[in-house]
Coordinates of C-alpha atoms in Angstrom, one line a residue:
Chain A
M1 CA -8.5 54.7 -21.7
L2 CA -5.9 55.5 -19.1
E3 CA -5.9 53.2 -16.1
T4 CA -5.2 55.2 -13.0
R5 CA -3.7 53.5 -9.9
K6 CA -5.9 54.0 -6.8
A7 CA -4.5 56.4 -4.2
T8 CA -2.9 54.4 -1.4
L9 CA -2.3 54.8 2.3
F10 CA 1.3 53.5 2.9
I11 CA 2.2 52.4 6.4
V12 CA 5.9 53.1 6.4
A13 CA 8.3 51.6 8.9
T14 CA 11.2 53.9 9.9
P15 CA 14.5 53.2 11.7
L16 CA 14.6 52.6 15.5
G17 CA 17.6 54.9 15.7
N18 CA 20.1 54.2 12.9
P19 CA 19.2 56.2 9.7
A20 CA 21.0 53.5 7.6
D21 CA 18.1 51.2 8.5
L22 CA 15.7 53.1 6.2
S23 CA 15.1 51.0 3.1
P24 CA 15.3 52.5 -0.4
R25 CA 11.5 51.8 -0.9
A26 CA 10.7 53.6 2.4
A27 CA 12.7 56.6 1.3
A28 CA 11.1 56.7 -2.1
T29 CA 7.6 56.3 -0.6
L30 CA 8.2 59.2 1.9
A31 CA 9.5 61.4 -0.9
D32 CA 6.7 60.6 -3.4
A33 CA 3.7 60.8 -1.0
A34 CA 1.6 64.0 -1.3
V35 CA 1.4 64.0 2.5
V36 CA 3.6 62.3 5.2
L37 CA 1.7 62.0 8.5
A38 CA 4.0 61.8 11.5
E39 CA 3.5 61.5 15.3
D40 CA 6.1 64.2 15.9
T41 CA 6.9 66.3 12.8
R42 CA 10.2 67.6 14.4
R43 CA 11.4 64.1 15.0
T44 CA 10.4 62.7 11.6
G45 CA 11.8 65.9 10.0
M46 CA 15.2 65.1 11.5
L47 CA 15.1 61.5 10.3
L48 CA 14.2 62.6 6.8
K49 CA 17.0 65.1 6.8
A50 CA 19.5 62.5 8.0
C51 CA 18.4 60.2 5.2
G52 CA 18.4 62.9 2.5
V53 CA 14.7 62.7 1.9
T54 CA 12.5 65.7 1.3
A55 CA 8.8 65.2 2.0
R56 CA 6.3 67.2 -0.1
R57 CA 4.2 68.0 3.0
L58 CA 4.8 66.8 6.6
M59 CA 1.9 67.0 9.0
S60 CA 1.3 65.7 12.5
S61 CA -1.1 62.9 13.4
H62 CA -1.1 61.7 17.0
E63 CA -3.6 60.3 19.4
H64 CA -5.0 63.8 20.2
N65 CA -5.9 64.8 16.7
E66 CA -6.3 61.4 15.0
E67 CA -10.1 61.7 14.9
G68 CA -9.9 64.9 12.8
R69 CA -7.1 63.4 10.6
V70 CA -9.3 60.5 9.6
R71 CA -11.6 62.8 7.5
Q72 CA -8.6 64.6 5.9
V73 CA -6.9 61.3 5.0
L74 CA -10.1 60.1 3.3
A75 CA -10.4 63.4 1.4
W76 CA -6.8 63.2 0.2
L77 CA -7.2 59.6 -0.9
G78 CA -10.5 60.5 -2.6
E79 CA -8.6 63.2 -4.6
G80 CA -6.1 60.6 -5.8
L81 CA -3.3 61.7 -3.4
D82 CA -1.0 59.0 -1.8
V83 CA -0.6 59.4 2.0
A84 CA 2.3 57.9 4.0
L85 CA 1.9 57.3 7.8
V86 CA 4.9 56.9 10.0
S87 CA 5.5 56.7 13.8
D88 CA 8.4 58.2 15.7
A89 CA 10.4 54.9 15.2
G90 CA 9.8 51.4 13.9
T91 CA 6.6 50.0 12.4
P92 CA 3.5 52.2 13.0
L93 CA 0.5 51.1 15.0
L94 CA 2.3 48.3 16.9
A95 CA 2.2 50.5 20.1
D96 CA 1.4 53.8 18.4
P97 CA -1.7 55.6 17.2
G98 CA -2.9 55.3 13.6
Y99 CA -5.3 52.4 13.9
R100 CA -8.4 54.5 13.3
I101 CA -6.9 56.0 10.1
V102 CA -6.0 52.6 8.7
R103 CA -9.4 51.1 9.6
A104 CA -11.3 54.1 8.0
A105 CA -9.2 53.9 4.8
R106 CA -9.8 50.2 4.4
E107 CA -13.6 50.6 5.1
A108 CA -13.7 53.3 2.4
G109 CA -12.2 50.9 -0.1
H110 CA -8.7 52.5 -0.4
P111 CA -5.7 50.3 -0.6
V112 CA -3.5 50.2 2.5
S113 CA 0.0 48.9 1.9
P114 CA 2.8 48.2 4.4
V115 CA 6.3 49.3 3.5
A116 CA 7.9 46.7 5.8
G117 CA 10.9 47.7 7.9
P118 CA 12.2 48.0 11.4
S119 CA 10.2 46.9 14.4
A120 CA 11.5 47.0 18.0
V121 CA 9.4 43.9 18.8
A122 CA 10.9 41.8 16.0
A123 CA 14.4 43.1 16.5
A124 CA 14.4 42.4 20.3
L125 CA 13.0 38.8 19.8
S126 CA 15.5 38.0 17.1
A127 CA 18.6 38.9 19.2
A128 CA 17.6 38.4 22.8
G129 CA 18.5 34.8 23.0
L130 CA 15.2 33.7 24.6
A131 CA 12.7 31.3 22.9
P132 CA 11.2 33.7 20.3
Y133 CA 7.7 32.2 19.8
P134 CA 4.9 31.9 20.6
F135 CA 5.1 35.4 22.0
S136 CA 2.7 38.0 23.1
F137 CA 3.3 41.8 22.8
L138 CA 1.6 44.0 25.4
G139 CA 2.5 47.5 24.4
F140 CA 3.2 49.8 27.4
P141 CA 1.7 48.0 30.5
P142 CA -0.8 50.0 32.6
R143 CA 0.7 52.3 35.2
S144 CA -1.3 50.8 38.1
A145 CA 0.7 48.0 39.7
G146 CA -2.5 46.0 40.2
E147 CA -3.6 46.4 36.5
A148 CA -0.1 45.6 35.3
R149 CA -0.1 42.4 37.4
E150 CA -3.5 41.4 36.0
L151 CA -2.2 41.9 32.4
F152 CA 0.9 39.9 33.0
A153 CA -1.0 37.1 34.8
R154 CA -3.5 36.8 31.9
F155 CA -0.8 36.6 29.2
G156 CA 1.6 34.7 31.5
A157 CA -0.9 31.8 31.8
T158 CA -0.3 30.9 28.1
G159 CA 3.3 30.1 29.0
A160 CA 4.5 32.3 26.0
T161 CA 7.4 34.7 25.8
L162 CA 6.3 38.2 26.5
V163 CA 7.5 41.5 25.0
F164 CA 6.6 45.0 26.2
F165 CA 7.9 48.6 26.2
E166 CA 8.6 50.7 29.2
R167 CA 9.8 54.2 30.0
K168 CA 12.8 54.7 32.3
N169 CA 11.0 56.0 35.4
R170 CA 8.5 53.2 35.4
L171 CA 10.8 50.3 34.6
G172 CA 11.6 49.0 38.1
D173 CA 8.0 49.0 39.2
T174 CA 6.7 47.4 36.0
L175 CA 9.3 44.6 36.3
A176 CA 8.2 44.1 40.0
A177 CA 4.6 43.6 38.7
A178 CA 5.9 41.1 36.1
L179 CA 7.8 39.2 38.8
A180 CA 4.7 39.1 41.1
A181 CA 2.5 37.8 38.2
L182 CA 5.0 35.5 36.3
G183 CA 7.4 34.2 38.9
D184 CA 11.1 34.6 38.4
R185 CA 11.4 34.1 34.6
E186 CA 14.5 34.9 32.5
C187 CA 14.4 38.3 30.8
V188 CA 16.4 40.6 28.6
L189 CA 16.3 44.4 28.7
C190 CA 17.0 45.8 25.2
R191 CA 18.0 49.4 25.0
E192 CA 19.4 51.7 22.2
M193 CA 18.8 48.9 19.7
T194 CA 20.6 49.6 16.3
K195 CA 22.4 52.6 17.8
T196 CA 26.0 53.1 19.0
F197 CA 25.3 52.2 22.6
E198 CA 23.0 49.2 21.9
E199 CA 22.8 47.0 24.9
F200 CA 21.1 43.7 25.9
L201 CA 21.0 43.1 29.6
P202 CA 20.0 39.5 30.4
G203 CA 19.0 38.3 33.9
K204 CA 16.1 37.1 36.0
L205 CA 13.2 39.3 36.7
S206 CA 14.2 39.4 40.4
E207 CA 17.5 41.0 39.5
F208 CA 15.8 44.1 38.1
A209 CA 12.4 44.2 39.8
G210 CA 11.8 47.3 42.0
R211 CA 15.3 48.7 41.3
D212 CA 16.1 52.2 40.2
L213 CA 16.7 51.6 36.5
E214 CA 16.2 55.2 35.4
L215 CA 19.6 55.3 33.7
L216 CA 18.5 52.8 31.2
G217 CA 16.0 55.1 29.3
E218 CA 13.2 53.5 27.4
V219 CA 13.6 49.8 26.9
T220 CA 12.1 46.8 25.1
V221 CA 11.7 44.0 27.6
V222 CA 11.6 40.4 26.5
V223 CA 10.5 37.9 29.2
G224 CA 11.2 34.2 28.4
P225 CA 8.6 31.5 28.4
G226 CA 7.1 30.4 31.7
A227 CA 7.1 27.2 33.6
L228 CA 4.3 26.1 31.3
G229 CA 6.2 27.0 28.2
R230 CA 7.3 24.4 25.7
C231 CA 10.9 24.5 26.7
D232 CA 10.7 23.3 30.3
E233 CA 10.3 19.5 30.2
A234 CA 10.5 19.2 34.0
A235 CA 7.5 21.4 34.4
A236 CA 5.6 19.4 31.8
R237 CA 6.4 16.2 33.7
A238 CA 5.2 17.7 37.0
V239 CA 1.9 18.8 35.5
L240 CA 1.5 15.4 33.8
A241 CA 2.1 13.7 37.1
E242 CA -0.5 15.8 38.8
E243 CA -3.1 15.0 36.2
A244 CA -2.2 11.3 36.2
A245 CA -2.6 11.2 40.0
A246 CA -6.1 12.8 39.6
G247 CA -7.2 9.6 37.9
G248 CA -8.8 8.5 34.6
K249 CA -7.2 7.0 31.6
P250 CA -3.7 8.0 30.6
R251 CA -5.0 9.7 27.4
E252 CA -7.4 11.7 29.4
A253 CA -4.6 12.8 31.8
A254 CA -2.4 13.7 28.8
R255 CA -5.3 15.8 27.4
R256 CA -5.9 17.7 30.6
A257 CA -2.1 18.3 31.0
A258 CA -1.9 19.6 27.4
M259 CA -4.6 22.1 28.2
R260 CA -2.4 23.5 30.9
L261 CA 0.9 23.3 29.0
S262 CA 2.0 25.6 26.2
G263 CA 3.6 23.9 23.3
W264 CA 3.2 20.3 24.4
T265 CA 0.9 18.1 22.4
V266 CA -1.4 15.4 23.8
K267 CA 0.6 12.8 21.8
E268 CA 3.9 13.9 23.3
L269 CA 2.5 13.9 26.8
Y270 CA 0.8 10.6 26.3
A271 CA 4.1 9.1 25.2
M272 CA 5.8 10.6 28.2
L273 CA 3.2 9.2 30.5
T274 CA 3.1 5.7 29.1
D275 CA 6.9 5.6 28.9
R276 CA 7.1 6.4 32.5
E277 CA 4.5 3.8 33.4
H278 CA 6.8 1.2 31.7
D279 CA 9.6 2.1 34.1
Chain B
M1 CA 47.5 49.4 22.1
L2 CA 45.0 48.6 19.4
E3 CA 41.5 48.2 20.5
T4 CA 39.8 45.5 18.5
R5 CA 36.0 45.3 18.1
K6 CA 34.7 41.9 19.3
A7 CA 33.4 39.7 16.5
T8 CA 29.6 40.0 16.3
L9 CA 26.7 37.8 15.3
F10 CA 24.4 40.0 13.2
I11 CA 20.8 38.9 12.9
V12 CA 19.8 40.5 9.6
A13 CA 16.2 41.1 8.5
T14 CA 15.7 40.7 4.8
P15 CA 12.8 41.6 2.4
L16 CA 9.5 39.7 2.5
G17 CA 9.5 39.8 -1.3
N18 CA 10.4 43.2 -2.5
P19 CA 14.3 43.6 -2.9
A20 CA 13.9 47.4 -2.4
D21 CA 13.0 46.7 1.2
L22 CA 16.6 45.7 2.0
S23 CA 18.1 48.6 4.0
P24 CA 21.6 50.0 3.3
R25 CA 22.9 48.7 6.6
A26 CA 21.5 45.2 5.9
A27 CA 23.2 45.2 2.5
A28 CA 26.5 46.4 4.0
T29 CA 26.4 43.9 6.8
L30 CA 25.8 41.0 4.4
A31 CA 28.6 42.1 2.2
D32 CA 31.1 42.6 5.1
A33 CA 30.4 39.5 7.1
A34 CA 33.0 36.7 6.8
V35 CA 30.1 34.2 6.6
V36 CA 26.4 34.6 5.8
L37 CA 24.3 31.8 7.2
A38 CA 21.0 31.3 5.3
E39 CA 18.1 28.8 5.6
D40 CA 18.2 28.2 1.9
T41 CA 21.4 29.4 0.1
R42 CA 19.7 29.3 -3.3
R43 CA 17.0 31.7 -2.2
T44 CA 19.3 34.0 -0.3
G45 CA 21.7 33.9 -3.2
M46 CA 18.9 35.2 -5.5
L47 CA 18.0 38.0 -3.1
L48 CA 21.7 39.1 -2.8
K49 CA 22.0 39.1 -6.6
A50 CA 18.8 41.2 -6.9
C51 CA 20.2 43.7 -4.4
G52 CA 23.7 43.8 -6.0
V53 CA 25.4 42.3 -2.8
T54 CA 28.2 39.8 -3.0
A55 CA 28.6 37.7 0.1
R56 CA 32.1 36.6 1.0
R57 CA 30.9 33.1 2.0
L58 CA 27.3 31.8 1.9
M59 CA 26.4 28.7 3.9
S60 CA 23.2 26.9 4.9
S61 CA 21.9 26.8 8.5
H62 CA 18.5 25.2 8.9
E63 CA 16.7 23.2 11.5
H64 CA 18.4 20.0 10.4
N65 CA 22.0 21.1 10.7
E66 CA 21.6 23.9 13.4
E67 CA 23.2 21.8 16.1
G68 CA 26.5 21.4 14.1
R69 CA 26.5 25.0 13.0
V70 CA 26.5 26.2 16.6
R71 CA 30.0 24.9 17.1
Q72 CA 31.2 26.5 13.8
V73 CA 29.7 29.8 14.6
L74 CA 31.4 29.9 18.0
A75 CA 34.7 29.0 16.3
W76 CA 34.3 31.8 13.7
L77 CA 33.4 34.4 16.3
G78 CA 36.3 33.2 18.4
E79 CA 38.7 33.8 15.5
G80 CA 37.3 37.4 15.2
L81 CA 35.1 36.8 12.2
D82 CA 31.7 38.5 12.0
V83 CA 28.8 36.2 11.1
A84 CA 25.4 37.3 9.6
L85 CA 22.3 35.1 10.1
V86 CA 19.4 35.5 7.7
S87 CA 16.1 33.5 7.1
D88 CA 14.3 33.0 3.8
A89 CA 12.4 36.3 4.3
G90 CA 11.8 38.8 7.1
T91 CA 13.3 38.9 10.6
P92 CA 15.1 35.6 11.5
L93 CA 13.9 33.5 14.4
L94 CA 10.3 34.8 14.6
A95 CA 9.1 31.5 13.1
D96 CA 12.4 30.2 11.8
P97 CA 15.4 28.3 13.2
G98 CA 18.4 30.1 14.6
Y99 CA 17.5 30.3 18.2
R100 CA 20.2 27.9 19.4
I101 CA 22.9 29.8 17.5
V102 CA 21.8 33.1 19.0
R103 CA 21.6 31.6 22.5
A104 CA 25.0 29.9 22.2
A105 CA 26.7 33.1 21.0
R106 CA 25.2 35.1 23.8
E107 CA 26.2 32.5 26.4
A108 CA 29.8 32.5 25.0
G109 CA 29.9 36.3 25.5
H110 CA 29.8 37.4 21.9
P111 CA 27.8 40.4 20.9
V112 CA 24.6 39.6 19.1
S113 CA 23.2 42.6 17.2
P114 CA 19.9 42.9 15.3
V115 CA 19.9 44.6 11.9
A116 CA 16.3 45.6 12.1
G117 CA 14.1 45.3 9.0
P118 CA 11.0 43.7 7.5
S119 CA 8.9 41.3 9.6
A120 CA 5.7 39.8 8.2
V121 CA 4.1 39.9 11.7
A122 CA 4.7 43.7 12.1
A123 CA 3.8 44.4 8.4
A124 CA 0.5 42.5 8.6
L125 CA -0.5 44.1 11.9
S126 CA 0.3 47.6 10.7
A127 CA -1.9 47.4 7.6
A128 CA -4.7 44.9 8.4
G129 CA -7.0 47.4 10.0
L130 CA -7.7 45.3 13.1
A131 CA -6.7 46.4 16.6
P132 CA -3.0 45.8 16.5
Y133 CA -2.2 45.2 20.2
P134 CA -2.0 43.5 22.5
F135 CA -1.3 40.6 20.1
S136 CA 0.0 37.1 20.3
F137 CA 2.0 35.4 17.5
L138 CA 1.7 31.7 17.2
G139 CA 4.1 30.7 14.4
F140 CA 2.7 27.9 12.2
P141 CA -0.1 26.2 14.3
P142 CA 0.1 22.4 14.8
R143 CA -1.2 20.2 12.0
S144 CA -3.6 18.2 14.3
A145 CA -7.0 19.9 14.4
G146 CA -7.3 19.2 18.1
E147 CA -3.9 20.6 19.0
A148 CA -4.5 23.7 16.8
R149 CA -7.9 24.2 18.7
E150 CA -6.1 23.9 22.0
L151 CA -3.5 26.5 21.0
F152 CA -6.1 28.9 19.7
A153 CA -8.3 28.5 22.8
R154 CA -5.3 29.1 25.1
F155 CA -4.3 32.4 23.4
G156 CA -7.9 33.3 22.6
A157 CA -8.7 33.4 26.3
T158 CA -6.6 36.6 26.6
G159 CA -8.9 38.4 24.2
A160 CA -5.9 39.6 22.2
T161 CA -5.4 39.9 18.5
L162 CA -3.7 36.8 17.1
V163 CA -1.3 36.4 14.2
F164 CA -0.1 33.2 12.6
F165 CA 1.4 31.8 9.4
E166 CA -0.2 29.0 7.3
R167 CA 0.6 27.1 4.1
K168 CA -1.9 27.0 1.3
N169 CA -3.0 23.3 1.7
R170 CA -3.6 23.7 5.4
L171 CA -5.3 27.1 5.5
G172 CA -8.9 26.1 5.4
D173 CA -8.5 23.5 8.1
T174 CA -6.5 25.8 10.4
L175 CA -9.1 28.5 10.0
A176 CA -11.8 26.0 10.9
A177 CA -9.9 25.1 14.1
A178 CA -9.6 28.9 14.8
L179 CA -13.3 29.3 14.3
A180 CA -14.1 26.4 16.7
A181 CA -11.9 27.8 19.4
L182 CA -12.4 31.5 19.0
G183 CA -15.9 32.0 17.7
D184 CA -16.6 34.0 14.6
R185 CA -14.0 36.8 15.0
E186 CA -13.0 39.2 12.3
C187 CA -9.8 38.3 10.4
V188 CA -7.6 39.4 7.5
L189 CA -5.7 37.0 5.3
C190 CA -2.5 38.8 4.1
R191 CA -0.7 37.4 1.1
E192 CA 2.2 38.5 -1.2
M193 CA 2.9 41.4 1.1
T194 CA 5.2 44.0 -0.4
K195 CA 5.0 42.3 -3.8
T196 CA 3.1 43.1 -7.0
F197 CA 0.1 41.0 -6.1
E198 CA -0.2 42.1 -2.5
E199 CA -3.6 41.4 -1.2
F200 CA -5.5 41.8 2.1
L201 CA -8.7 39.7 2.3
P202 CA -10.9 40.8 5.2
G203 CA -13.8 38.8 6.5
K204 CA -15.1 36.7 9.4
L205 CA -13.5 33.4 10.2
S206 CA -16.7 31.6 9.2
E207 CA -16.3 32.9 5.6
F208 CA -13.0 31.1 5.2
A209 CA -13.1 28.2 7.6
G210 CA -13.0 24.7 6.0
R211 CA -12.9 26.1 2.4
D212 CA -10.4 25.2 -0.3
L213 CA -8.0 28.2 -0.1
E214 CA -5.1 26.5 -1.9
L215 CA -4.9 29.3 -4.5
L216 CA -3.9 31.8 -1.8
G217 CA -0.5 30.3 -1.2
E218 CA 1.2 31.0 2.1
V219 CA -0.5 33.7 4.2
T220 CA -0.1 35.7 7.3
V221 CA -3.4 35.6 9.2
V222 CA -4.5 38.3 11.6
V223 CA -7.5 37.5 13.8
G224 CA -9.0 40.5 15.5
P225 CA -9.5 40.8 19.3
G226 CA -12.2 38.6 20.9
A227 CA -15.3 39.6 22.7
L228 CA -13.0 40.3 25.6
G229 CA -10.7 42.5 23.6
R230 CA -10.1 46.1 24.4
C231 CA -11.9 47.5 21.4
D232 CA -15.3 46.2 21.8
E233 CA -17.0 48.5 24.3
A234 CA -20.4 46.7 24.0
A235 CA -18.8 43.5 25.2
A236 CA -17.1 45.3 28.1
R237 CA -20.4 46.7 29.1
A238 CA -22.0 43.3 29.0
V239 CA -19.3 41.7 31.1
L240 CA -19.5 44.6 33.5
A241 CA -23.3 44.3 33.8
E242 CA -22.9 40.5 34.6
E243 CA -20.4 41.3 37.4
A244 CA -22.5 44.1 38.7
A245 CA -25.5 41.8 38.9
A246 CA -23.4 39.2 40.8
G247 CA -23.3 41.7 43.6
G248 CA -20.7 43.4 45.8
K249 CA -19.3 47.0 45.6
P250 CA -19.0 48.7 42.2
R251 CA -15.2 48.7 42.5
E252 CA -15.2 44.9 43.2
A253 CA -17.4 44.3 40.2
A254 CA -15.1 46.5 38.0
R255 CA -12.1 44.6 39.3
R256 CA -13.7 41.2 38.5
A257 CA -14.7 42.5 35.0
A258 CA -11.2 43.8 34.4
M259 CA -9.9 40.2 35.0
R260 CA -12.1 39.0 32.2
L261 CA -11.5 41.9 29.8
S262 CA -8.3 42.5 27.9
G263 CA -7.2 46.1 27.7
W264 CA -9.8 47.6 30.0
T265 CA -8.6 49.0 33.3
V266 CA -10.4 48.8 36.6
K267 CA -10.6 52.6 36.6
E268 CA -12.2 52.7 33.2
L269 CA -14.7 50.0 34.1
Y270 CA -15.5 51.6 37.4
A271 CA -16.2 54.9 35.7
M272 CA -18.4 53.1 33.1
L273 CA -20.3 51.4 35.9
T274 CA -20.8 54.5 38.1
D275 CA -21.8 56.6 35.1
R276 CA -24.4 54.1 34.2
E277 CA -25.7 54.0 37.7
H278 CA -26.3 57.8 37.5
D279 CA -28.6 57.3 34.5

């Protein structure tokens, strides 16, 4: 009896801009799949050409036709045909459509397999020079300043590093919303990553907020950890002092402070507090 | 006059387990760099061999000698020598050492450039079949159950999808802490990604919490969005109904609900509320 491999939905990461970042396995998967589903077939067609890969069939799948594609993908997989899903650049789904297709394939019992490769989020965090984790990724923040502020405030409260994408004409306004919600944190604007004009612009949010940054194009923004982040011991001491002043046993004060402080343990704070009390 | 390129610190992503995931540019960068800094030189040596790459000089850089390596890296870069930094697997720094080296190189004015490639975080999110963003990555959660609960509770409050790494002997306990802090969310345990025995185990946190999961080895855990996440419309409607019952104008209720709901805009909630009122 012949054992047949089950048809698989491959989620294939593609380069952020440099064709030499396409892995041999990604190239082989895109060449072998019965269908390659791309956000923009023209863009993916150019990438495949640059990498010397010929797809057997290249079709579009984007947020406006995803619902219909779900049925087709399930039909292809049911017929034993492998399908590869790509986005315009990087790892699909992270801020792109495709989630409904992946979910439907899994629920129908088909294997879904990641062909790991470039991700703008990971690349930016690895090279920005800001504390890389814990971090939260926010996709493209909402266009309304009020809603963007709310989003930044909610994730900012964790004290974590934040990563988001923004388009050139929105960048100054979105950074102004970040400044209003997060205070004047460190940030790095990452543009043209992996390409000839790759650039990392470090600064404080206040240096970029509200300015005309249209020349920068689309960027990946990394915002460093907040005052409650694990890296700022002075902020930890201040919060701890507040909680100690509020009364109760030192361990209780340390516990309450730990609830407010990202990355600081009750034990560390208790030690800090009792050390100080021995001064 | 000869223009000389400034020596660069390359942050090179390497395969999660499948050598065919190393990109041509990553292979070339590792072969060309004067020094390759690896967490574990034996492990990276094996990878390079499997990929047919010969490093000019392979040295260790891990959390216990990072401080000393900082000075050496600055000296090499100062002499015009390119340095490549890798971790055991995936994109360096995301849950690995290396941050101090990157930061010091940037502060000294040397270019730091990411060679984008595999990341377990991105791979897991792209294929797990849970809403992929917004998400927060927590690294390896703390060993103490109380501290792990605090961490999960802090990030859980945003309603976002969560990703973390865990080792086999700690997995059941850490998932129990997640269950206590987050409630019974959906999750997917991702193991051996990109390798022969790749496996995605979907379930609810309660199905895995506290169990002996030692056989699974090291896993990447994806926990789906909470009741306040963007994907659960029923939860959004429930929160909205609460806020509407609390009184005030519909727009105010929508605004208060948006503060509690991740990924739902005031506009969407206002539309939901006023639609309902027309019923």
